[in-house]
Amino acid sequence: MAKVNGWLCLIMLCCCQGIFAAKIVAYSHESFSHAENIMAIGREMTQRGHQFSLLVSSITAEKIHTSVKGIKIVPYPATTSFQQHVECISMVIKNKLNVSWECMGILFGSCDGIVSDMETVLQLKKDADLLLVDITSVCSGIVDGILNISKVIAYSPAGFIDPSLSRLFHIPASPSYVPTVIVDYSNKMTFFQRLHNSLTYVAMVILRSAFDPSVQAMYEKLVNSSFKSYGQLRPSMLIVSTDFAIDYPRPITPATKVVGALLPHAPLKLPQELSDFAELLHNDSQDFAIVSFGTLVSKAMDNIIDFQAIGRVLSRLPMKVIWKYHHQIDDLGDNVKVVSWFPQNDLLAHRNCKLFVTHCGLNSMYESAYHGVPMVAVPLFADQPSNAQRIKSAGIGEIVLFKELNEQSLNDAILKVYKNPEMATKCSTISNIMRDRPGNRTPVEEVGDWIEFAIRHDGGRHLNLAASQLRWYELYMIDVALVLIIIIVMIYKITTRLASLTYIFTRNRFLSS
């Protein structure tokens, strides 16, 4: 009997193909919102029985909730403080820029932090099966070079970031219908918008090239290896957190996997600190709005935006308001509650939440859209203006530009969105599209499926385009074009020469006769 049981166990083990435990190493950008997305992936992978380690800066590690089970957090020393990040963002907003050299310096500085504790970082390499890198970080190539793990997947929690990712992964991105990340155009552009978008595309490519020598010098100094430029990074697959329910439709490559937004989810129980508004949350007839500009951006906006004026607008609204802000505001109406933190997803999921005033970060935009809540967007910098344009194009929100922000403009936008039946219908439609997933697989489950697929099949390298192996002049057919031009010129020259000789010969015969 024991021998029979032994054979049965052996047969069952042979049949259990695909059941394996892998060691996955992930690296996240310093932004906590990026780390949140990668932690969501980590939770999914640990639930599947895999080991998951996350390399983050010490600043980000401090913010990660201690209840994250199964994920090994590996902090590297931050070279800048949280306050320096705040000051950087403040300067960008104040000067009406999308990025600054000072901010880029902070991002480059984080690479020094990674290498300063090389011993800790190298421990992650042992027996690792796959590296998942946040491709939005300038340090992703350095982490890839240090660890040199055979299978590498790139992950973008910030969408396509055109033209950066589209050029790196050879994704079609014509400026005629794909707006670059720093312009606030839709995919239906006028002639002058297409002209501006094309020039911006070229400028961003040149700017990226200008940074390469700095990164190359840093890479060779820190990693003591030949530089992997963005065109030479080793990721064989790209996973993108975006959803075509809002994002503009576009062609993608076989190695590009669009999975949707990872953070929206069914609501959890609301915290006790909102008990002052308990009647609001249990009264079917009482609408409420939430206001949040994000932790980092809110602090950066101090002394730039008149929050007292925003408070006066909110106090006049015909609904309750829960406002996430780090200071108390004087003379607020009884309808406004200011809190230092709230569970944004859970409040947006509440049946009485009718409006979201937001800076339009990507996570906030998708959480609101997923739960069918219309938005008033106050975009400030980076990808926020382009995100705001997406919600306006989708018909699920209005935009108040930073340069036009005042009591009147904010009040008008809120009242225009609040109880707008047409907008409510569009919000419901987009929410249904985002929830209707083929095979009922959630976005984070789909990410898990692709990671396991990559582990089983050499990182999914068979999906890569041959374009990644071509030189730039081969990719853009410059060599072929030059040969064709030479042939055409030669044919023209030969034809004109023959015509000339024929003319001379004919004329001479005519004259001689």
Coordinates of C-alpha atoms in Angstrom, one line a residue:
M1 CA 0.0 0.0 0.0
A2 CA 2.8 2.3 0.9
K3 CA 4.5 1.6 -2.5
V4 CA 1.2 2.4 -4.3
N5 CA 0.9 5.7 -2.4
G6 CA 4.5 6.5 -3.3
W7 CA 3.8 6.0 -7.0
L8 CA 0.6 8.1 -6.8
C9 CA 2.6 10.9 -5.2
L10 CA 5.2 10.7 -8.0
I11 CA 2.5 10.8 -10.7
M12 CA 0.9 13.8 -9.1
L13 CA 4.2 15.6 -8.9
C14 CA 4.8 15.0 -12.6
C15 CA 1.4 16.3 -13.5
C16 CA 1.8 19.5 -11.4
Q17 CA 3.5 21.5 -14.2
G18 CA 3.7 25.2 -13.7
I19 CA 3.6 25.1 -9.9
F20 CA 6.9 26.7 -8.9
A21 CA 8.2 29.3 -6.4
A22 CA 10.4 32.0 -7.9
K23 CA 12.6 34.6 -6.3
I24 CA 11.6 38.0 -7.8
V25 CA 13.6 41.2 -7.2
A26 CA 11.9 44.6 -7.8
Y27 CA 13.2 48.1 -7.9
S28 CA 11.0 51.2 -7.5
H29 CA 11.4 54.9 -8.3
E30 CA 11.7 57.1 -5.2
S31 CA 8.0 58.3 -5.6
F32 CA 5.8 56.5 -3.1
S33 CA 3.0 56.3 -5.6
H34 CA 5.2 54.2 -7.8
A35 CA 6.2 52.0 -4.9
E36 CA 2.5 51.5 -4.1
N37 CA 2.0 50.0 -7.5
I38 CA 4.9 47.7 -7.2
M39 CA 3.9 46.6 -3.7
A40 CA 0.5 45.6 -5.2
I41 CA 2.4 43.4 -7.6
G42 CA 4.4 42.1 -4.7
R43 CA 1.3 41.1 -2.7
E44 CA 0.0 39.2 -5.7
M45 CA 3.2 37.4 -6.2
T46 CA 3.6 36.4 -2.6
Q47 CA 0.1 35.1 -2.5
R48 CA 1.1 32.8 -5.4
G49 CA 3.9 31.4 -3.3
H50 CA 6.8 33.5 -4.8
Q51 CA 9.5 35.4 -2.9
F52 CA 9.4 39.2 -3.5
S53 CA 12.0 41.7 -2.6
L54 CA 11.6 45.4 -3.2
L55 CA 14.6 47.8 -3.4
V56 CA 13.5 51.3 -2.5
S57 CA 15.1 54.5 -1.0
S58 CA 15.0 54.8 2.8
I59 CA 12.6 57.8 2.4
T60 CA 10.1 55.6 0.6
A61 CA 10.7 52.6 3.0
E62 CA 9.6 54.8 5.9
K63 CA 6.2 55.4 4.3
I64 CA 5.5 51.7 3.5
H65 CA 3.0 50.3 5.8
T66 CA 4.4 47.8 8.3
S67 CA 1.5 45.4 7.6
V68 CA 2.9 44.5 4.1
K69 CA 3.3 40.8 4.7
G70 CA 5.6 38.6 2.7
I71 CA 7.4 41.4 0.9
K72 CA 11.0 42.0 1.9
I73 CA 11.7 45.7 1.8
V74 CA 15.4 46.5 1.1
P75 CA 16.1 50.2 1.6
Y76 CA 19.1 51.9 0.2
P77 CA 20.4 55.2 1.7
A78 CA 18.6 58.2 0.3
T79 CA 20.9 61.0 -0.7
T80 CA 18.2 63.7 -0.4
S81 CA 15.5 64.5 2.1
F82 CA 11.8 64.5 1.7
Q83 CA 11.9 68.3 2.1
Q84 CA 14.3 68.6 -0.8
H85 CA 11.8 66.8 -3.0
V86 CA 9.1 69.2 -1.8
E87 CA 11.2 72.2 -2.6
C88 CA 12.1 70.8 -6.0
I89 CA 8.4 70.3 -6.9
S90 CA 7.6 73.8 -5.4
M91 CA 10.1 75.4 -7.7
V92 CA 8.8 73.6 -10.7
I93 CA 5.2 74.7 -10.0
K94 CA 6.3 78.2 -9.2
N95 CA 8.3 78.6 -12.4
K96 CA 5.6 76.9 -14.5
L97 CA 7.9 74.1 -15.7
N98 CA 7.4 70.4 -16.2
V99 CA 10.9 69.5 -15.0
S100 CA 14.0 71.2 -13.9
W101 CA 17.8 70.5 -13.9
E102 CA 17.7 70.7 -10.1
C103 CA 15.0 68.0 -9.9
M104 CA 17.0 65.8 -12.4
G105 CA 20.0 66.2 -10.1
I106 CA 18.0 64.8 -7.2
L107 CA 16.9 61.8 -9.4
F108 CA 20.6 61.2 -10.4
G109 CA 21.6 61.4 -6.8
S110 CA 19.4 58.4 -5.9
C111 CA 21.7 56.3 -8.1
D112 CA 24.6 57.2 -5.8
G113 CA 22.5 56.0 -2.9
I114 CA 22.0 52.6 -4.5
V115 CA 25.7 52.0 -5.0
S116 CA 26.7 53.4 -1.6
D117 CA 25.4 50.2 -0.1
M118 CA 26.5 47.8 -2.8
E119 CA 26.8 44.9 -0.4
T120 CA 23.1 45.0 0.5
V121 CA 22.0 45.4 -3.1
L122 CA 24.2 42.5 -4.3
Q123 CA 22.6 40.2 -1.8
L124 CA 19.4 40.5 -3.8
K125 CA 21.1 38.8 -6.8
K126 CA 21.5 35.4 -5.1
D127 CA 19.3 32.8 -6.7
A128 CA 17.1 35.6 -8.2
D129 CA 14.9 34.4 -11.1
L130 CA 13.6 37.7 -12.4
L131 CA 14.2 41.5 -12.0
L132 CA 11.3 43.9 -12.2
V133 CA 12.4 47.5 -12.7
D134 CA 10.5 50.7 -12.6
I135 CA 11.5 51.9 -16.0
T136 CA 10.5 55.5 -15.2
S137 CA 13.6 55.8 -12.9
V138 CA 16.9 57.0 -14.5
C139 CA 18.6 54.5 -12.2
S140 CA 16.9 51.4 -13.6
G141 CA 19.8 50.7 -16.0
I142 CA 22.2 50.9 -13.1
V143 CA 20.2 48.5 -11.0
D144 CA 20.0 46.2 -14.0
G145 CA 23.8 46.4 -14.5
I146 CA 24.7 45.8 -10.9
L147 CA 22.4 42.8 -10.4
N148 CA 22.8 41.3 -13.9
I149 CA 19.8 39.0 -13.4
S150 CA 19.1 37.0 -16.6
K151 CA 15.4 37.8 -16.9
V152 CA 14.3 41.4 -16.7
I153 CA 10.9 43.0 -17.1
A154 CA 10.3 46.7 -17.2
Y155 CA 7.2 48.1 -15.5
S156 CA 5.8 51.6 -15.9
P157 CA 3.2 52.8 -13.3
A158 CA 3.0 56.1 -15.2
G159 CA 1.6 55.0 -18.6
F160 CA 3.6 55.3 -21.8
I161 CA 5.4 58.6 -21.0
D162 CA 5.8 59.4 -24.7
P163 CA 8.2 59.6 -26.3
S164 CA 10.5 58.0 -23.7
L165 CA 9.1 54.4 -23.5
S166 CA 7.8 54.4 -27.1
R167 CA 11.3 55.0 -28.4
L168 CA 13.0 52.6 -26.0
F169 CA 10.6 49.7 -26.8
H170 CA 9.9 50.6 -30.4
I171 CA 6.2 51.3 -29.8
P172 CA 4.6 53.2 -32.7
A173 CA 3.9 56.8 -31.5
S174 CA 3.3 59.2 -34.3
P175 CA 3.1 62.8 -33.1
S176 CA 0.1 63.2 -35.4
Y177 CA -2.2 61.4 -32.9
V178 CA -0.1 60.5 -29.8
P179 CA 0.5 63.6 -27.6
T180 CA 3.8 63.7 -25.7
V181 CA 3.6 63.4 -22.0
I182 CA 4.2 67.2 -21.3
V183 CA 1.6 68.7 -23.6
D184 CA -2.1 69.0 -22.7
Y185 CA -3.5 68.0 -26.1
S186 CA -6.0 65.2 -26.9
N187 CA -5.4 62.6 -29.6
K188 CA -7.4 64.9 -32.0
M189 CA -5.0 67.8 -32.6
T190 CA -5.2 70.8 -34.9
F191 CA -2.5 71.6 -37.3
F192 CA -0.7 73.9 -34.9
Q193 CA -1.1 71.4 -32.1
R194 CA 0.5 68.7 -34.2
L195 CA 3.3 71.1 -35.1
H196 CA 3.9 71.9 -31.5
N197 CA 3.6 68.3 -30.4
S198 CA 6.1 67.2 -33.1
L199 CA 8.6 69.9 -32.0
T200 CA 8.2 68.9 -28.4
Y201 CA 8.8 65.2 -29.4
V202 CA 12.1 66.1 -31.0
A203 CA 13.1 68.4 -28.1
M204 CA 12.5 65.6 -25.6
V205 CA 14.5 63.2 -27.7
I206 CA 17.4 65.7 -27.8
L207 CA 17.1 66.4 -24.1
R208 CA 17.2 62.6 -23.3
S209 CA 20.3 62.3 -25.4
A210 CA 21.9 65.2 -23.6
F211 CA 21.5 63.4 -20.3
D212 CA 23.1 60.2 -21.6
P213 CA 26.8 61.3 -21.2
S214 CA 26.1 62.2 -17.5
V215 CA 24.4 58.8 -16.9
Q216 CA 27.2 57.0 -18.8
A217 CA 29.9 58.6 -16.7
M218 CA 28.0 57.7 -13.5
Y219 CA 27.4 54.2 -14.7
E220 CA 31.0 53.5 -15.6
K221 CA 32.1 55.0 -12.2
L222 CA 29.7 53.1 -10.1
V223 CA 29.2 49.8 -11.9
N224 CA 32.6 49.7 -13.5
S225 CA 31.1 48.5 -16.7
S226 CA 30.2 49.7 -20.2
F227 CA 27.2 51.9 -20.1
K228 CA 23.8 50.5 -21.0
S229 CA 22.0 53.4 -22.5
Y230 CA 18.2 53.4 -22.6
G231 CA 18.4 51.8 -26.0
Q232 CA 20.6 49.0 -24.6
L233 CA 18.7 48.1 -21.5
R234 CA 17.9 44.4 -21.2
P235 CA 14.2 44.2 -20.3
S236 CA 12.5 41.9 -22.8
M237 CA 8.9 42.8 -21.8
L238 CA 7.2 46.1 -20.8
I239 CA 4.2 46.1 -18.5
V240 CA 2.2 49.4 -18.6
S241 CA -0.3 50.5 -16.1
T242 CA -2.8 52.4 -18.2
D243 CA -6.3 51.8 -19.4
F244 CA -7.7 52.5 -22.9
A245 CA -11.0 53.3 -21.3
I246 CA -9.4 56.8 -20.7
D247 CA -6.0 56.6 -22.4
Y248 CA -5.9 57.2 -26.1
P249 CA -6.0 54.1 -28.3
R250 CA -2.7 53.3 -30.0
P251 CA -0.8 50.4 -31.6
I252 CA 1.5 48.4 -29.3
T253 CA 4.1 45.7 -29.8
P254 CA 3.8 42.0 -28.8
A255 CA 6.2 42.6 -25.9
T256 CA 4.1 45.5 -24.5
K257 CA 1.4 44.4 -22.1
V258 CA -1.2 47.0 -21.1
V259 CA -2.8 45.7 -17.9
G260 CA -4.9 48.5 -16.6
A261 CA -4.7 50.5 -13.3
L262 CA -3.5 48.4 -10.3
L263 CA -4.6 50.4 -7.3
P264 CA -8.4 50.7 -7.7
H265 CA -10.2 48.0 -5.7
A266 CA -13.3 47.2 -3.8
P267 CA -13.7 49.5 -0.7
L268 CA -12.5 48.5 2.8
K269 CA -14.0 49.7 6.0
L270 CA -13.6 53.4 6.6
P271 CA -11.4 54.5 9.5
Q272 CA -12.8 55.6 12.9
E273 CA -11.3 59.1 12.5
L274 CA -14.0 60.0 10.0
S275 CA -16.6 59.3 12.7
D276 CA -17.5 63.0 12.8
F277 CA -19.0 62.5 9.3
A278 CA -20.6 59.2 10.2
E279 CA -24.0 60.5 9.4
L280 CA -22.7 61.6 6.0
L281 CA -21.5 58.1 5.2
H282 CA -24.7 56.4 6.2
N283 CA -27.3 58.9 4.9
D284 CA -28.4 58.0 1.4
S285 CA -29.5 61.5 0.7
Q286 CA -26.3 63.3 1.7
D287 CA -23.8 63.8 -1.1
F288 CA -20.1 64.6 -0.4
A289 CA -17.0 65.5 -2.3
I290 CA -13.3 64.7 -1.5
V291 CA -10.4 67.0 -2.2
S292 CA -6.8 65.9 -2.4
F293 CA -3.7 67.2 -4.2
G294 CA -1.4 64.4 -3.1
T295 CA 0.9 64.5 -0.1
L296 CA 4.0 65.7 -1.9
V297 CA 2.3 68.2 -4.2
S298 CA 0.1 69.6 -1.3
K299 CA 3.2 70.5 0.7
A300 CA 5.0 71.9 -2.4
M301 CA 2.0 74.2 -3.0
D302 CA 2.3 76.0 0.3
N303 CA 2.9 79.7 -0.2
I304 CA 2.0 79.2 -3.9
I305 CA -1.7 78.6 -3.8
D306 CA -4.2 80.4 -1.6
F307 CA -5.7 77.5 0.3
Q308 CA -7.8 79.9 2.4
A309 CA -9.6 80.9 -0.9
I310 CA -10.1 77.2 -1.7
G311 CA -11.5 76.7 1.8
R312 CA -14.0 79.5 1.1
V313 CA -15.2 77.9 -2.1
L314 CA -15.6 74.5 -0.4
S315 CA -17.5 76.0 2.5
R316 CA -20.1 77.4 0.1
L317 CA -20.8 74.1 -1.6
P318 CA -24.2 72.4 -1.2
M319 CA -22.6 69.2 0.0
K320 CA -20.2 67.9 2.6
V321 CA -16.5 68.0 1.8
I322 CA -13.6 65.8 3.1
W323 CA -10.3 67.6 2.4
K324 CA -6.9 66.0 2.7
Y325 CA -4.5 68.7 3.8
H326 CA -1.6 68.9 6.3
H327 CA -2.7 72.2 7.9
Q328 CA -5.9 73.3 9.5
I329 CA -7.7 76.1 7.6
D330 CA -9.4 79.0 9.5
D331 CA -13.1 79.9 9.1
L332 CA -14.2 76.8 7.3
G333 CA -17.9 76.0 7.0
D334 CA -19.4 73.2 9.0
N335 CA -19.7 71.1 5.8
V336 CA -15.9 70.8 5.5
K337 CA -13.7 68.4 7.4
V338 CA -9.9 68.6 7.0
V339 CA -7.9 65.5 7.7
S340 CA -4.1 64.7 7.3
W341 CA -4.9 61.4 5.5
F342 CA -7.8 59.5 4.2
P343 CA -8.3 56.2 2.3
Q344 CA -8.9 57.8 -1.1
N345 CA -10.0 54.6 -2.9
D346 CA -12.5 53.7 -0.2
L347 CA -14.1 57.2 -0.1
L348 CA -14.3 57.3 -3.9
A349 CA -16.1 53.9 -3.8
H350 CA -18.8 55.2 -1.4
R351 CA -22.2 55.6 -3.0
N352 CA -22.5 59.2 -1.8
C353 CA -19.2 60.5 -3.2
K354 CA -20.2 62.7 -6.1
L355 CA -17.1 64.7 -6.9
F356 CA -13.3 64.6 -6.6
V357 CA -11.1 67.7 -6.7
T358 CA -7.6 66.5 -7.7
H359 CA -4.2 67.4 -9.0
C360 CA -4.8 64.6 -11.5
G361 CA -2.0 62.2 -10.7
L362 CA -2.3 59.0 -12.7
N363 CA -3.3 56.9 -9.6
S364 CA -5.9 59.4 -8.5
M365 CA -7.4 59.7 -12.0
Y366 CA -7.8 56.0 -12.4
E367 CA -9.2 55.4 -8.9
S368 CA -11.9 58.1 -9.5
A369 CA -12.7 56.8 -13.0
Y370 CA -12.9 53.2 -11.7
H371 CA -15.5 54.2 -9.1
G372 CA -17.4 56.4 -11.5
V373 CA -16.8 59.7 -9.7
P374 CA -16.5 62.9 -11.9
M375 CA -13.4 65.1 -11.4
V376 CA -12.4 68.7 -11.2
A377 CA -8.7 68.6 -12.2
V378 CA -6.2 71.3 -11.1
P379 CA -3.1 70.0 -12.9
L380 CA 0.2 71.5 -11.9
F381 CA 3.2 69.9 -13.6
A382 CA 4.8 66.8 -15.2
D383 CA 2.1 64.4 -16.6
Q384 CA -0.8 66.1 -14.7
P385 CA -1.9 68.4 -17.6
S386 CA -2.0 65.5 -20.1
N387 CA -3.9 63.4 -17.6
A388 CA -6.4 66.2 -17.1
Q389 CA -6.9 66.5 -20.8
R390 CA -7.7 62.8 -20.9
I391 CA -10.5 63.1 -18.4
K392 CA -11.9 66.1 -20.2
S393 CA -11.7 64.3 -23.6
A394 CA -13.5 61.3 -22.0
G395 CA -16.2 63.7 -20.7
I396 CA -15.7 62.8 -17.0
G397 CA -14.3 66.0 -15.6
E398 CA -13.4 69.7 -16.0
I399 CA -10.0 71.4 -15.9
V400 CA -9.0 74.5 -13.9
L401 CA -5.6 75.6 -15.1
F402 CA -3.2 76.7 -12.4
K403 CA -2.7 80.1 -14.0
E404 CA -6.5 80.6 -13.9
L405 CA -7.1 79.2 -10.4
N406 CA -9.2 81.5 -8.2
E407 CA -12.4 81.3 -6.2
Q408 CA -14.6 82.0 -9.2
S409 CA -13.0 79.5 -11.6
L410 CA -12.9 76.7 -9.0
N411 CA -16.5 77.3 -7.9
D412 CA -17.8 77.4 -11.5
A413 CA -16.0 74.2 -12.4
I414 CA -17.3 72.3 -9.3
L415 CA -20.9 73.4 -9.9
K416 CA -20.6 72.5 -13.6
V417 CA -19.5 68.9 -12.7
Y418 CA -21.7 68.4 -9.7
K419 CA -25.0 66.7 -10.6
N420 CA -24.2 66.9 -14.3
P421 CA -26.4 64.0 -15.7
E422 CA -24.5 63.7 -19.0
M423 CA -21.2 63.5 -17.1
A424 CA -22.6 61.0 -14.6
T425 CA -23.6 58.7 -17.5
K426 CA -20.2 58.9 -19.0
C427 CA -18.5 58.2 -15.7
S428 CA -20.7 55.1 -15.3
T429 CA -19.9 53.9 -18.8
I430 CA -16.1 54.2 -18.2
S431 CA -16.4 52.6 -14.8
N432 CA -18.1 49.6 -16.4
I433 CA -15.5 49.4 -19.1
M434 CA -12.7 49.4 -16.6
R435 CA -14.4 46.7 -14.5
D436 CA -15.3 44.4 -17.4
R437 CA -12.1 42.4 -17.6
P438 CA -11.8 39.4 -20.0
G439 CA -11.6 36.3 -18.0
N440 CA -12.4 38.3 -14.9
R441 CA -8.7 38.8 -14.3
T442 CA -7.9 41.9 -12.3
P443 CA -5.0 44.1 -13.6
V444 CA -2.7 42.9 -10.8
E445 CA -3.6 39.3 -11.5
E446 CA -2.7 39.9 -15.2
V447 CA 0.6 41.4 -14.2
G448 CA 1.3 38.2 -12.1
D449 CA 0.4 36.0 -15.1
W450 CA 2.9 37.8 -17.3
I451 CA 5.6 37.7 -14.7
E452 CA 5.2 34.0 -14.4
F453 CA 5.1 33.6 -18.2
A454 CA 8.4 35.5 -18.4
I455 CA 10.0 33.3 -15.8
R456 CA 8.9 30.2 -17.6
H457 CA 9.9 31.4 -21.1
D458 CA 13.3 33.2 -20.9
G459 CA 11.8 36.6 -20.1
G460 CA 9.5 36.5 -23.1
R461 CA 12.4 37.4 -25.5
H462 CA 10.6 35.7 -28.4
L463 CA 8.2 38.6 -28.3
N464 CA 10.9 41.2 -29.0
L465 CA 11.0 43.1 -32.3
A466 CA 14.0 42.8 -34.5
A467 CA 14.1 46.6 -34.3
S468 CA 16.0 46.3 -31.1
Q469 CA 18.9 44.8 -32.9
L470 CA 19.1 47.4 -35.6
R471 CA 21.4 50.5 -35.7
W472 CA 19.5 53.8 -35.9
Y473 CA 20.2 54.3 -39.6
E474 CA 18.9 50.7 -40.3
L475 CA 15.8 51.2 -38.1
Y476 CA 14.8 54.4 -39.9
M477 CA 15.9 53.0 -43.3
I478 CA 18.4 55.8 -43.8
D479 CA 20.9 53.5 -45.6
V480 CA 18.1 52.2 -47.9
A481 CA 16.9 55.7 -48.6
L482 CA 20.5 56.9 -49.4
V483 CA 21.0 53.9 -51.8
L484 CA 17.6 54.6 -53.5
I485 CA 18.5 58.3 -53.8
I486 CA 21.9 57.4 -55.3
I487 CA 20.2 55.0 -57.8
I488 CA 17.6 57.7 -58.7
V489 CA 20.3 60.3 -59.2
M490 CA 22.4 57.9 -61.3
I491 CA 19.4 57.0 -63.5
Y492 CA 18.6 60.7 -63.9
K493 CA 22.2 61.4 -64.8
I494 CA 22.4 58.5 -67.2
T495 CA 19.0 59.4 -68.8
T496 CA 19.9 63.0 -69.2
R497 CA 23.3 62.1 -70.6
L498 CA 21.8 59.6 -73.1
A499 CA 19.2 62.2 -74.1
S500 CA 21.9 64.8 -74.6
L501 CA 24.0 62.4 -76.7
T502 CA 20.9 61.3 -78.7
Y503 CA 20.1 65.0 -79.3
I504 CA 23.6 65.8 -80.5
F505 CA 23.8 62.7 -82.7
T506 CA 20.4 63.5 -84.3
R507 CA 21.3 67.1 -84.8
N508 CA 24.7 66.3 -86.4
R509 CA 23.0 63.8 -88.8
F510 CA 20.4 66.4 -89.7
L511 CA 23.1 69.1 -90.3
S512 CA 25.3 66.7 -92.4
S513 CA 22.3 65.8 -94.6

